Amino acid sequence: MIDNKGKVAAIFGVRNESSIAWAIALKLHQSGCKVALSHVADTKDEVLFLMDKTGMDSSLSAHVDVRDEAEITTFLQKVYNEAGPIDYVLHGVAFGTQQVMCYTLPGSNEPAPAYIDIPFEDLMDSFNISAYSLLRISRVVKPLLAKNASILTLTYNASQRVFPPYAGMAINKAALENIMIYLASYFRDMGVRVNAISAGLVMTTSSGGISGVRTLRKIGKFTAPLGNIDASDVGDAALYYFSPLSKKVTGNIHFVDGGFNIMGIGVDGE
């Protein structure tokens, strides 16, 4: 078991118990790490409940809108002041309106919004939250990082391949991956590593509301050589990046998708 006693992690993106970010936070906590979680207004109660339930220090939590550098600064400075230099940072934040992601609601007879009609303002807000926030968080946390710190973000294969119900969010993930590799180079003098996990489709609260997701899960069950994944599988991989085992790994996109990304065509399971 990886021993993270004495380590400190700041986690952005926990929404509820089904969140990939929560699975990672839980693995870190179980490895002995001191974990701090951000929240927003509609996730505060759930985040604090989960922290109390699992024995995490819920005082290491604060409201953070990742579009607001001042709020990020207040949170990370609080973590630094109360727990010490920050060893690990998880960027697990993403948001896109229905107009950005071009999906229909389950049970709706309305056609999905057209990709070509994605509103610029909606896309820019989505980009701000889902991609640029990694740059903003990294800028704020830089002077608060411990030696040999690790920054990790979460991406998805739609950055490279077409998944129609993901649409504008795929633009954000492509940008996020580019930001990640440039940060990996930028932090070279500090020895800070920056990586991304490209997770397979996990049934989170957010993904569950997108029409077609269950079909993709069904396809993945047979097409991915190792089948579908769950959030804990991503947590296991994240623990590698949040440990000395990855001390010479940076700028990497690590697929945790059962091998779905290697397949060129779907495979019929029958």
Short mmCIF file of C-alpha atoms in Angstrom, two decimals:
data_model
loop_
_atom_site.label_atom_id
_atom_site.label_comp_id
_atom_site.label_asym_id
_atom_site.label_seq_id
_atom_site.Cartn_x
_atom_site.Cartn_y
_atom_site.Cartn_z
CA MET A 1 0.00 0.00 0.00
CA ILE A 2 1.24 3.48 -0.84
CA ASP A 3 2.08 5.43 2.31
CA ASN A 4 1.02 9.07 2.12
CA LYS A 5 1.26 9.86 5.82
CA GLY A 6 2.36 13.46 6.26
CA LYS A 7 1.27 14.39 2.73
CA VAL A 8 -1.31 17.07 1.93
CA ALA A 9 -3.75 17.07 -1.00
CA ALA A 10 -6.05 19.78 -2.34
CA ILE A 11 -8.93 18.38 -4.38
CA PHE A 12 -11.16 20.37 -6.73
CA GLY A 13 -14.26 18.79 -8.23
CA VAL A 14 -16.00 16.56 -5.69
CA ARG A 15 -19.73 16.79 -6.29
CA ASN A 16 -21.02 13.74 -4.47
CA GLU A 17 -20.23 10.11 -3.73
CA SER A 18 -20.36 9.14 -7.41
CA SER A 19 -17.71 11.70 -8.44
CA ILE A 20 -14.39 10.46 -9.78
CA ALA A 21 -12.77 13.20 -7.71
CA TRP A 22 -14.33 11.69 -4.58
CA ALA A 23 -12.99 8.22 -5.43
CA ILE A 24 -9.52 9.76 -5.69
CA ALA A 25 -9.94 11.75 -2.47
CA LEU A 26 -10.99 8.58 -0.66
CA LYS A 27 -7.98 6.61 -1.93
CA LEU A 28 -5.71 9.42 -0.78
CA HIS A 29 -7.35 9.50 2.64
CA GLN A 30 -7.00 5.72 2.98
CA SER A 31 -3.32 6.01 2.14
CA GLY A 32 -2.80 8.40 5.07
CA CYS A 33 -2.93 11.69 3.20
CA LYS A 34 -4.52 14.79 4.71
CA VAL A 35 -7.21 15.77 2.20
CA ALA A 36 -8.80 19.19 1.63
CA LEU A 37 -11.86 19.51 -0.59
CA SER A 38 -13.36 22.52 -2.33
CA HIS A 39 -17.10 22.85 -2.80
CA VAL A 40 -19.67 25.12 -4.37
CA ALA A 41 -23.05 26.19 -3.00
CA ASP A 42 -25.03 23.18 -4.23
CA THR A 43 -22.37 20.63 -3.22
CA LYS A 44 -21.36 21.99 0.19
CA ASP A 45 -23.65 19.83 2.31
CA GLU A 46 -22.75 16.65 0.43
CA VAL A 47 -19.00 17.34 0.53
CA LEU A 48 -18.99 18.10 4.26
CA PHE A 49 -21.14 15.01 4.94
CA LEU A 50 -18.71 12.78 3.03
CA MET A 51 -15.72 14.25 4.82
CA ASP A 52 -17.28 13.77 8.25
CA LYS A 53 -18.50 10.28 7.35
CA THR A 54 -15.01 9.10 6.36
CA GLY A 55 -13.05 10.88 9.08
CA MET A 56 -11.56 13.62 6.92
CA ASP A 57 -11.02 17.00 8.54
CA SER A 58 -14.01 18.96 7.23
CA SER A 59 -12.46 22.20 8.43
CA LEU A 60 -10.14 21.81 5.43
CA SER A 61 -12.95 22.70 3.06
CA ALA A 62 -14.07 25.95 1.50
CA HIS A 63 -16.33 27.38 -1.18
CA VAL A 64 -14.42 27.79 -4.43
CA ASP A 65 -15.64 29.04 -7.78
CA VAL A 66 -12.69 28.09 -9.98
CA ARG A 67 -13.40 31.16 -12.14
CA ASP A 68 -12.44 33.31 -9.14
CA GLU A 69 -8.71 33.47 -8.44
CA ALA A 70 -9.31 35.11 -5.07
CA GLU A 71 -11.44 32.18 -3.88
CA ILE A 72 -8.86 29.68 -5.07
CA THR A 73 -6.18 31.64 -3.24
CA THR A 74 -8.18 31.76 0.00
CA PHE A 75 -8.75 27.99 -0.10
CA LEU A 76 -5.21 26.97 -0.96
CA GLN A 77 -3.68 29.42 1.50
CA LYS A 78 -5.95 27.98 4.20
CA VAL A 79 -4.77 24.47 3.37
CA TYR A 80 -1.14 25.59 3.44
CA ASN A 81 -1.52 27.47 6.73
CA GLU A 82 -3.41 24.69 8.53
CA ALA A 83 -1.94 21.52 7.02
CA GLY A 84 1.41 22.51 5.51
CA PRO A 85 2.94 22.62 2.02
CA ILE A 86 0.71 21.00 -0.60
CA ASP A 87 2.00 17.77 -2.12
CA TYR A 88 -0.86 16.87 -4.41
CA VAL A 89 -3.44 18.84 -6.40
CA LEU A 90 -6.35 17.27 -8.26
CA HIS A 91 -8.17 19.28 -10.91
CA GLY A 92 -11.42 17.38 -11.40
CA VAL A 93 -13.66 20.26 -12.43
CA ALA A 94 -15.79 20.41 -15.58
CA PHE A 95 -19.03 22.09 -16.56
CA GLY A 96 -20.96 22.59 -19.78
CA THR A 97 -24.54 23.56 -20.49
CA GLN A 98 -26.81 21.45 -22.68
CA GLN A 99 -26.11 23.94 -25.46
CA VAL A 100 -22.37 23.30 -25.15
CA MET A 101 -22.54 19.52 -24.93
CA CYS A 102 -25.30 19.18 -27.54
CA TYR A 103 -27.24 16.42 -25.85
CA THR A 104 -30.91 15.72 -25.32
CA LEU A 105 -32.38 15.02 -21.92
CA PRO A 106 -33.47 11.41 -21.36
CA GLY A 107 -37.08 10.97 -22.40
CA SER A 108 -37.16 14.23 -24.34
CA ASN A 109 -38.49 14.40 -27.89
CA GLU A 110 -36.63 17.63 -28.56
CA PRO A 111 -33.68 17.35 -30.98
CA ALA A 112 -30.20 17.83 -29.55
CA PRO A 113 -28.69 21.31 -30.02
CA ALA A 114 -26.51 21.41 -33.13
CA TYR A 115 -22.72 21.44 -32.72
CA ILE A 116 -22.40 24.25 -35.26
CA ASP A 117 -24.73 26.41 -33.15
CA ILE A 118 -22.82 26.21 -29.84
CA PRO A 119 -23.13 29.71 -28.30
CA PHE A 120 -19.76 31.44 -27.94
CA GLU A 121 -20.51 32.82 -24.49
CA ASP A 122 -21.61 29.41 -23.18
CA LEU A 123 -18.51 27.78 -24.60
CA MET A 124 -16.20 30.38 -23.10
CA ASP A 125 -17.75 29.96 -19.64
CA SER A 126 -17.40 26.20 -20.00
CA PHE A 127 -13.77 26.62 -21.09
CA ASN A 128 -13.09 28.90 -18.13
CA ILE A 129 -14.35 26.30 -15.66
CA SER A 130 -13.23 23.10 -17.39
CA ALA A 131 -9.83 23.99 -18.86
CA TYR A 132 -8.42 27.41 -18.00
CA SER A 133 -9.04 26.74 -14.31
CA LEU A 134 -6.14 24.26 -14.34
CA LEU A 135 -3.82 27.11 -15.32
CA ARG A 136 -5.39 29.39 -12.70
CA ILE A 137 -5.11 26.80 -9.89
CA SER A 138 -1.52 25.99 -10.86
CA ARG A 139 -0.57 29.67 -10.79
CA VAL A 140 -2.03 30.14 -7.32
CA VAL A 141 -0.64 26.94 -5.82
CA LYS A 142 2.89 27.35 -7.19
CA PRO A 143 4.40 29.09 -4.10
CA LEU A 144 2.50 26.73 -1.77
CA LEU A 145 3.75 23.46 -3.21
CA ALA A 146 5.91 20.96 -1.39
CA LYS A 147 9.08 19.60 -2.97
CA ASN A 148 8.38 17.03 -5.71
CA ALA A 149 4.68 17.90 -5.78
CA SER A 150 2.25 16.36 -8.25
CA ILE A 151 -0.63 18.00 -10.14
CA LEU A 152 -3.21 15.78 -11.83
CA THR A 153 -6.20 16.56 -14.03
CA LEU A 154 -9.01 14.46 -15.49
CA THR A 155 -9.69 14.30 -19.20
CA TYR A 156 -11.66 12.16 -21.64
CA ASN A 157 -10.98 10.50 -25.00
CA ALA A 158 -13.46 12.84 -26.71
CA SER A 159 -10.53 15.25 -26.92
CA GLN A 160 -9.20 13.09 -29.78
CA ARG A 161 -12.24 11.21 -31.09
CA VAL A 162 -15.83 12.16 -31.88
CA PHE A 163 -18.45 11.48 -29.20
CA PRO A 164 -21.44 13.52 -30.42
CA PRO A 165 -23.14 13.96 -27.01
CA TYR A 166 -19.88 15.48 -25.66
CA ALA A 167 -19.48 18.10 -28.39
CA GLY A 168 -18.21 21.41 -26.98
CA MET A 169 -16.85 19.77 -23.84
CA ALA A 170 -14.46 17.88 -26.12
CA ILE A 171 -13.00 21.25 -27.14
CA ASN A 172 -12.36 21.96 -23.47
CA LYS A 173 -10.71 18.57 -22.90
CA ALA A 174 -8.42 19.07 -25.89
CA ALA A 175 -7.42 22.46 -24.49
CA LEU A 176 -7.01 20.99 -21.01
CA GLU A 177 -4.59 18.36 -22.28
CA ASN A 178 -2.54 21.04 -24.04
CA ILE A 179 -2.47 23.18 -20.90
CA MET A 180 -1.32 20.12 -18.97
CA ILE A 181 1.69 19.40 -21.19
CA TYR A 182 2.78 23.03 -21.21
CA LEU A 183 2.53 23.16 -17.42
CA ALA A 184 4.63 19.99 -17.24
CA SER A 185 7.35 21.85 -19.11
CA TYR A 186 6.84 25.08 -17.16
CA PHE A 187 7.31 23.39 -13.78
CA ARG A 188 10.55 21.62 -14.77
CA ASP A 189 12.76 23.83 -12.59
CA MET A 190 10.67 23.05 -9.52
CA GLY A 191 10.55 19.31 -10.17
CA VAL A 192 6.75 19.43 -10.07
CA ARG A 193 5.08 16.87 -12.29
CA VAL A 194 1.81 17.50 -14.13
CA ASN A 195 -0.21 14.67 -15.67
CA ALA A 196 -3.71 13.71 -16.78
CA ILE A 197 -5.87 10.62 -16.43
CA SER A 198 -8.17 9.95 -19.36
CA ALA A 199 -10.94 8.00 -17.70
CA GLY A 200 -13.46 5.76 -19.37
CA LEU A 201 -17.12 6.55 -19.08
CA VAL A 202 -18.21 6.49 -15.43
CA MET A 203 -21.85 6.84 -14.40
CA THR A 204 -21.59 10.01 -12.33
CA THR A 205 -24.47 12.35 -11.50
CA SER A 206 -23.41 14.65 -14.34
CA SER A 207 -23.03 11.97 -17.02
CA GLY A 208 -26.23 10.21 -16.00
CA GLY A 209 -28.31 13.11 -17.30
CA ILE A 210 -26.91 12.90 -20.83
CA SER A 211 -28.91 10.99 -23.43
CA GLY A 212 -26.90 8.15 -24.98
CA VAL A 213 -24.55 7.60 -22.05
CA ARG A 214 -26.06 4.23 -21.18
CA THR A 215 -25.67 3.12 -24.78
CA LEU A 216 -22.01 4.07 -24.66
CA ARG A 217 -21.61 2.06 -21.46
CA LYS A 218 -23.21 -0.92 -23.18
CA ILE A 219 -20.86 -0.56 -26.14
CA GLY A 220 -17.89 -0.20 -23.81
CA LYS A 221 -18.80 -3.37 -21.93
CA PHE A 222 -18.07 -5.46 -25.02
CA THR A 223 -15.64 -3.27 -26.96
CA ALA A 224 -13.07 -2.40 -24.27
CA PRO A 225 -10.79 -5.45 -23.81
CA LEU A 226 -11.15 -5.19 -20.03
CA GLY A 227 -14.72 -3.88 -20.03
CA ASN A 228 -16.11 -0.78 -18.37
CA ILE A 229 -14.50 0.91 -15.40
CA ASP A 230 -15.79 2.51 -12.24
CA ALA A 231 -14.60 5.53 -10.31
CA SER A 232 -12.46 3.47 -7.94
CA ASP A 233 -10.37 2.25 -10.90
CA VAL A 234 -9.47 5.86 -11.61
CA GLY A 235 -8.71 6.34 -7.92
CA ASP A 236 -6.23 3.47 -8.04
CA ALA A 237 -4.40 5.00 -11.01
CA ALA A 238 -4.41 8.44 -9.41
CA LEU A 239 -2.68 7.02 -6.36
CA TYR A 240 0.29 6.17 -8.59
CA TYR A 241 0.57 9.82 -9.62
CA PHE A 242 0.06 10.89 -6.03
CA SER A 243 3.04 8.93 -4.77
CA PRO A 244 6.82 8.77 -5.29
CA LEU A 245 6.29 5.93 -7.77
CA SER A 246 5.64 8.53 -10.50
CA LYS A 247 8.53 10.80 -9.55
CA LYS A 248 9.90 10.84 -13.12
CA VAL A 249 6.58 10.91 -14.98
CA THR A 250 5.24 14.20 -16.29
CA GLY A 251 3.21 15.44 -19.26
CA ASN A 252 1.54 12.04 -19.51
CA ILE A 253 -2.04 11.16 -20.51
CA HIS A 254 -2.81 7.91 -18.72
CA PHE A 255 -5.80 5.97 -20.06
CA VAL A 256 -7.95 4.18 -17.52
CA ASP A 257 -10.74 2.95 -19.78
CA GLY A 258 -10.41 -0.81 -19.98
CA GLY A 259 -8.53 -0.38 -23.27
CA PHE A 260 -11.45 1.26 -25.08
CA ASN A 261 -9.09 3.86 -26.60
CA ILE A 262 -7.08 1.28 -28.57
CA MET A 263 -10.07 -0.07 -30.47
CA GLY A 264 -10.80 1.08 -34.02
CA ILE A 265 -14.25 -0.46 -34.29
CA GLY A 266 -16.92 -1.62 -31.90
CA VAL A 267 -16.98 -5.29 -30.98
CA ASP A 268 -20.24 -7.19 -30.73
CA GLY A 269 -20.32 -9.10 -27.47
CA GLU A 270 -22.73 -11.73 -28.75
#
